Short mmCIF file of C-alpha atoms and ligand atoms in Angstrom, two decimals:
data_model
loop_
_atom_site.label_atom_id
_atom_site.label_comp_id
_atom_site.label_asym_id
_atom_site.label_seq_id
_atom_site.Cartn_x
_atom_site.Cartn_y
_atom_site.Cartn_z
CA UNK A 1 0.00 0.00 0.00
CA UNK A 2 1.40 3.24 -0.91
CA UNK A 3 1.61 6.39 1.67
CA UNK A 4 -0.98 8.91 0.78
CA UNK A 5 0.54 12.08 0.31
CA UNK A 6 -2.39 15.28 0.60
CA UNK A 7 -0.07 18.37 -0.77
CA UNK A 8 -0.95 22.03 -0.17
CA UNK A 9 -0.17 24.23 -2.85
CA UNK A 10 -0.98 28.36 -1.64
CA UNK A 11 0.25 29.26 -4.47
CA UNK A 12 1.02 33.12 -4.50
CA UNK A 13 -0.94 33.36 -1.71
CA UNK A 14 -0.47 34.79 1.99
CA UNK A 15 0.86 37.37 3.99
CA UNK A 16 3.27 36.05 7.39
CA UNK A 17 0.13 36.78 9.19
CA UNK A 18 -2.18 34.73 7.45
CA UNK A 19 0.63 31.91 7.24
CA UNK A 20 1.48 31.80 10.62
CA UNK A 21 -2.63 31.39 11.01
CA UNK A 22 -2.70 28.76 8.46
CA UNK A 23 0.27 26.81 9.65
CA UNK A 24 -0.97 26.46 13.34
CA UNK A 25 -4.28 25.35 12.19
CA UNK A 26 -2.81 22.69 10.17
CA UNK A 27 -0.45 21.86 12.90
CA UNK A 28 -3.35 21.56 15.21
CA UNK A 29 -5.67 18.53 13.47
CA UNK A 30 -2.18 16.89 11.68
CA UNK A 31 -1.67 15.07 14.11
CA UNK A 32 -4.76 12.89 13.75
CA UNK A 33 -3.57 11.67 10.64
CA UNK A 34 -0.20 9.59 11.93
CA UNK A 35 -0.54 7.25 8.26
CA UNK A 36 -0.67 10.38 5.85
CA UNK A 37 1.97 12.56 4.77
CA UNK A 38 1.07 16.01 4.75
CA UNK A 39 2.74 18.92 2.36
CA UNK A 40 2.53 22.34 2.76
CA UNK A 41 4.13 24.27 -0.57
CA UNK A 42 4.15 28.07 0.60
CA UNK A 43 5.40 30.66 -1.71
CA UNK A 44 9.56 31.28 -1.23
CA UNK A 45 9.67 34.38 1.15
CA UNK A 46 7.11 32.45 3.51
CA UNK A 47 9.69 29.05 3.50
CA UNK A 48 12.18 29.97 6.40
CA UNK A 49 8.58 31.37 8.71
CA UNK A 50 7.15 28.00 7.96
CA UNK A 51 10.04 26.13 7.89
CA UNK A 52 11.02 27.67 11.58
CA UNK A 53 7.08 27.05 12.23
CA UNK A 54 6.91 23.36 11.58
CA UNK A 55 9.46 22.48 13.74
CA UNK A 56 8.85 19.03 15.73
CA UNK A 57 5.60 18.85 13.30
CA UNK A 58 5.06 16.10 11.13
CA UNK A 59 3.63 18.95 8.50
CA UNK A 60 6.60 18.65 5.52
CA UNK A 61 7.67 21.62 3.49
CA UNK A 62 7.97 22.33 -0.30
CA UNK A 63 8.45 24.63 -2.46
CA UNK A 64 6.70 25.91 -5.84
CA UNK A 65 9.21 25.80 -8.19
CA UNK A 66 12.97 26.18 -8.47
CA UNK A 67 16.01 26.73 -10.86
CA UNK A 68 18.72 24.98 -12.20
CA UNK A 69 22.29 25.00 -10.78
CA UNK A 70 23.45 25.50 -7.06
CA UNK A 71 24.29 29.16 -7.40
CA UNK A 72 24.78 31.99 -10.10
CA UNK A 73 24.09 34.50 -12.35
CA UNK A 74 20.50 33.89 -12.09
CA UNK A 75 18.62 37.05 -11.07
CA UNK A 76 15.64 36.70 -9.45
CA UNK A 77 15.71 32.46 -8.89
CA UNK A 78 15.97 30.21 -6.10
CA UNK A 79 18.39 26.51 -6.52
CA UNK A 80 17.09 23.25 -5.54
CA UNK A 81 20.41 23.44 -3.11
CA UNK A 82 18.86 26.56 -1.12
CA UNK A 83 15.48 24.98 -1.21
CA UNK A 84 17.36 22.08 0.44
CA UNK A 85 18.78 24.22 3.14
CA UNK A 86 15.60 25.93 3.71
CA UNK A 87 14.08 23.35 5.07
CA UNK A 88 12.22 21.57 1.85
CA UNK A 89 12.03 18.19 1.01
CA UNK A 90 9.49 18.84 -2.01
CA UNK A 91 9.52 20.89 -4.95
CA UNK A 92 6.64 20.73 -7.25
CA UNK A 93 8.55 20.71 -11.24
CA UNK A 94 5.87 21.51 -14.15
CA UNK A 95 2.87 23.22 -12.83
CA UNK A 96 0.08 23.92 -15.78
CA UNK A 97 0.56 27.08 -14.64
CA UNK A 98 4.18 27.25 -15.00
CA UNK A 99 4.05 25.68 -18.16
CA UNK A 100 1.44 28.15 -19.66
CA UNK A 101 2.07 31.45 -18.37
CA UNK A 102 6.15 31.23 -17.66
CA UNK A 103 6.18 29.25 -20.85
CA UNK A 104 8.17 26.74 -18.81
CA UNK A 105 8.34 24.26 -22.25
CA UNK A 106 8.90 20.52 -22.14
CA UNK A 107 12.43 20.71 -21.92
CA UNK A 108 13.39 23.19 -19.22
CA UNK A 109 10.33 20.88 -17.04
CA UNK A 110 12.63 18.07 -17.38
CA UNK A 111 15.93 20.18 -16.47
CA UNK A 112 14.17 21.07 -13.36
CA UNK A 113 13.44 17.76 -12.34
CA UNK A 114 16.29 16.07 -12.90
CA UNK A 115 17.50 19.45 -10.85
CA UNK A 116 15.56 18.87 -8.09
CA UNK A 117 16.47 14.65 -8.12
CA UNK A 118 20.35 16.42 -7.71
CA UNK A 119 19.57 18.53 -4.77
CA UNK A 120 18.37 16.04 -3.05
CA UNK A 121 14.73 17.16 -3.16
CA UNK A 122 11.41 14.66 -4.17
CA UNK A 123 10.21 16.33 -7.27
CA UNK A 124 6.47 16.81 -7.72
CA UNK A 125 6.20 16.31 -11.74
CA UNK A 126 2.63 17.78 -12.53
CA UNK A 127 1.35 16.53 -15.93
CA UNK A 128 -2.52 17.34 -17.42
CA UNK A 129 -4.04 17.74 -20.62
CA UNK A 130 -6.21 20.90 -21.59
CA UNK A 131 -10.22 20.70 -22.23
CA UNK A 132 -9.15 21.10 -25.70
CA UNK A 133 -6.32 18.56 -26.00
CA UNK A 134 -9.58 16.34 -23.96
CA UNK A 135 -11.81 16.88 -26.75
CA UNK A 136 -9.93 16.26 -29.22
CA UNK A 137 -8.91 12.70 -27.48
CA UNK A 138 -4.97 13.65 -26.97
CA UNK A 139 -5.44 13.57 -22.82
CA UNK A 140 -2.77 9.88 -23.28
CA UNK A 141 -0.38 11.30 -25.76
CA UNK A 142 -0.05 14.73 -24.13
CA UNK A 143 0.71 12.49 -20.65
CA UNK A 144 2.88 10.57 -22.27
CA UNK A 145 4.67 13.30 -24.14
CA UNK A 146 5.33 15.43 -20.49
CA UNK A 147 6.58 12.01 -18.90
CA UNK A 148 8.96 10.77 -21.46
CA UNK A 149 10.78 14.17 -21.84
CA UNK A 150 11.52 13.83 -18.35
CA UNK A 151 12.17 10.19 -18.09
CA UNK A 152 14.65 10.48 -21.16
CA UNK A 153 16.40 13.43 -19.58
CA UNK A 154 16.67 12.26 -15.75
CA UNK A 155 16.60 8.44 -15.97
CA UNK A 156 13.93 6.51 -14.86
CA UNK A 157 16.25 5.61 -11.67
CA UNK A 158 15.20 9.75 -10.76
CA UNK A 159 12.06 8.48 -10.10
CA UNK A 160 12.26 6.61 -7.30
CA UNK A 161 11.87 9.86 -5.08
CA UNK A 162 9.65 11.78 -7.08
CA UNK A 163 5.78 11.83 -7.39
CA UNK A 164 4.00 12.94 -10.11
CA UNK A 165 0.63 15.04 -9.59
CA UNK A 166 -2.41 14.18 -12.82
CA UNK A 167 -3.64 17.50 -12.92
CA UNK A 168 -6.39 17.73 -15.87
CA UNK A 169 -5.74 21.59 -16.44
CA UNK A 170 -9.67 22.11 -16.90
CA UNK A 171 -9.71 21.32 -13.55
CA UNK A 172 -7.60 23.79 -12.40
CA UNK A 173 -9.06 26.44 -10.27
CA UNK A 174 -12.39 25.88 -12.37
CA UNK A 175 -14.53 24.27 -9.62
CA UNK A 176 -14.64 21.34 -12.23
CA UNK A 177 -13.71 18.14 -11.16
CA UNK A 178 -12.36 15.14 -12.97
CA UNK A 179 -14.85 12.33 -12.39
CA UNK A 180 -13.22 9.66 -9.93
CA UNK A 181 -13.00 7.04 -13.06
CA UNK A 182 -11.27 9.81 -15.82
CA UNK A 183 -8.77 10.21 -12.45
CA UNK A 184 -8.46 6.52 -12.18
CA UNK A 185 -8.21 6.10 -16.22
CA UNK A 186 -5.32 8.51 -16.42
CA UNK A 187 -4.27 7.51 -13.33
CA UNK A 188 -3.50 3.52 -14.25
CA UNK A 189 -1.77 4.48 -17.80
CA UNK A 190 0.72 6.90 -16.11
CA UNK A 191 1.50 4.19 -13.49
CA UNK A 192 1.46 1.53 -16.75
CA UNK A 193 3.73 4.10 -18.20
CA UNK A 194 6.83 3.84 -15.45
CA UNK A 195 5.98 0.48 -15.03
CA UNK A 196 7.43 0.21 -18.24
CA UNK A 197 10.30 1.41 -18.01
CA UNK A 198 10.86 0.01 -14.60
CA UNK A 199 8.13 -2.08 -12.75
CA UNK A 200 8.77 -1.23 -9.16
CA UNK A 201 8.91 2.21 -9.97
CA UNK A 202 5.94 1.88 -11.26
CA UNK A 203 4.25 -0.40 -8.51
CA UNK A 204 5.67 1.96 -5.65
CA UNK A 205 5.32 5.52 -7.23
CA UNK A 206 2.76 8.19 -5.89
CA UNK A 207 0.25 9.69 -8.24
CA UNK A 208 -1.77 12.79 -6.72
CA UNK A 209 -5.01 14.30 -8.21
CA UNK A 210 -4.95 17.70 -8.47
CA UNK A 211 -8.16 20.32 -9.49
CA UNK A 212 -10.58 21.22 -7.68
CA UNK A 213 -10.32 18.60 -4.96
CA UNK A 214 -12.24 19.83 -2.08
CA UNK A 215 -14.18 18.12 1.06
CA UNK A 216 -16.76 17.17 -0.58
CA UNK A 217 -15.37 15.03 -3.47
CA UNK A 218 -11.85 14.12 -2.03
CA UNK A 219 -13.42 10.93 -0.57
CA UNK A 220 -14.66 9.59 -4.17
CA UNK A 221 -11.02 10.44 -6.07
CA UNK A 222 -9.44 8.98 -3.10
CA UNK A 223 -11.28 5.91 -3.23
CA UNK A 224 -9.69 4.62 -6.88
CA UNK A 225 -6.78 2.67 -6.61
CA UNK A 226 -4.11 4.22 -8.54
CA UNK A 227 -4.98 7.83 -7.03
CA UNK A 228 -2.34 7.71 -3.85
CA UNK A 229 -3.31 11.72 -2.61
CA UNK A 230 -3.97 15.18 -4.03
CA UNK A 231 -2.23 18.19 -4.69
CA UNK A 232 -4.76 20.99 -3.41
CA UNK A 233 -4.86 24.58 -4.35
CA UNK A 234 -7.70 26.45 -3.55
CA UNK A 235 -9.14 23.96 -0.39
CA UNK A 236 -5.59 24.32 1.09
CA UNK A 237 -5.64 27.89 1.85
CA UNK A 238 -8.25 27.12 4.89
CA UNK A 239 -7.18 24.73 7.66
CA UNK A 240 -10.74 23.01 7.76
CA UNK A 241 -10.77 22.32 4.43
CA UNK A 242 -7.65 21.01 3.87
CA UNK A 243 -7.84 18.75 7.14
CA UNK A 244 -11.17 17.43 5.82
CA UNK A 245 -9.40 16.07 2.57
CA UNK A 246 -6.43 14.43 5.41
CA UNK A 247 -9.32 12.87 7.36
CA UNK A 248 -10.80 11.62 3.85
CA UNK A 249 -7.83 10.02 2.93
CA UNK A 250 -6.95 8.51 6.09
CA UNK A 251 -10.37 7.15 6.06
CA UNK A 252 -9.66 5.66 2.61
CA UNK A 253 -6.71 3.96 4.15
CA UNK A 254 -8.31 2.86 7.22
CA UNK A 255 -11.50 0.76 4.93
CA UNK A 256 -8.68 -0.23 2.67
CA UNK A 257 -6.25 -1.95 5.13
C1 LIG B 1 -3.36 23.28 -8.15
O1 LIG B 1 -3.04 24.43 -8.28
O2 LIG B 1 -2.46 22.43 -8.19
C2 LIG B 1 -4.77 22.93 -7.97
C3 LIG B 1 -5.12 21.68 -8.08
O3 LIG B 1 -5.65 23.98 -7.69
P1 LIG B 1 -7.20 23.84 -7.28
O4 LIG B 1 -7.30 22.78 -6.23
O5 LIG B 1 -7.57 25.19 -6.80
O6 LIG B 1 -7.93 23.43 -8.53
#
């Protein structure tokens, strides 16, 4: 049985106020949920406060992005290295809305990962196809396309401490919601996918659901058998919320065994 992993991602959101708020609520009902790992991803200036926060918590950190190197002429970026020694474990690598508004392309998504794999961080590879890239029946070759760039680039080896995070981009922020069998049909061909290339990988790797997972539907996604946790954006800026999805998954866990 795979660890579910429920991953908070504020996105740029939050003030230290509102973090410190955030962060204690969390803290408060974590500890309810001893068989989940729980993420928080806070935006870089808010790391070190949560980091410090989080202390003697079993709440991990991450981070939202990063850059490639250890140090440089880079203005304006953050290494995997200083994520490292800020306290993160994670880094999510690919977000939909990295990809389309940076313009992060396929290439510099794999540089980043296999950056992150050499920092010692567990990369969070998001992947998703877009309503149109749905409709027109591409949601498997656009999967497949963001997974093998990286696979070819980092070695399938790289994957052993990453997750990746199926986030239909349609889902995103919309208040739409992949039903629980798309999730589980995209789900079981990116597993089949690493399995391919290396079958434990494939057997042990975590894939999160990500858009528009909230309270009320968490318990249905979490229920299919090749979805092993969510990435959360918008339910994971409230404390309730975002222990309601923990309690949902570590109910999944306790009727599964
Ligand atoms: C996300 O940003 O990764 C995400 C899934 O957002 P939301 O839950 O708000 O759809």
């Amino acid at each position: 049985m795979r660890k579910p992993l429920i991953a908070g991602n504020w996105k740029m959101h939050g003030s230290i106020a509102q973090v410190d708020a955030l962060l204690k609520g969390i803290m408060e009902g974590a500890d309810a949920f001893p068989d989940i790992d729980i993420l928080v991803l806070p935006v870089f200036v808010h790391l070190i406060q949560a980091h410090t926060l989080l202390k003697n918590s079993p709440v991990m950190l991450g981070a939202q992005n990063l850059y490639l190197g250890t140090q440089g002429a880079f203005t304006g970026e953050v290494s995997g290295v200083m994520l490292a020694d800020a306290g993160c474990q994670y880094v999510l690598i690919g977000h939909s809305e990295r990809r389309s508004i940076i313009k992060e392309d396929l290439d510099l998504v794999a540089a980043k990962f296999k950056a992150a794999v050499e920092a010692g961080l567990k990369p969070i590879l998001c992947v998703g196809e877009t309503q149109a890239e749905r409709e027109a029946g591409k949601t498997a070759s656009i999967i497949s396309e963001q997974l093998e760039s990286v696979i070819q680039l980092a070695g399938i080896e790289a994957f052993r401490q990453a997750v990746i995070a199926y986030e239909p981009v349609w889902a995103i922020g919309t208040g739409l919601t992949a039903t629980p069998e798309q999730a589980q049909e995209v789900h079981a061909s990116i597993r089949q996918l690493v399995s391919q290339n290396q079958v434990d990988i494939g057997r042990a790797i975590r894939i999160l659901y990500g858009g528009s997972m909230k309270p009320d539907n968490a318990a249905s996604l979490l229920a299919m058998p090749d979805v092993d946790g969510g990435l959360i954006g918008g339910a994971s800026l409230d404390a309730k919320s975002f222990l309601a999805i923990c309690a949902a998954a570590q109910n999944e866990l306790a009727a599964t065994g």
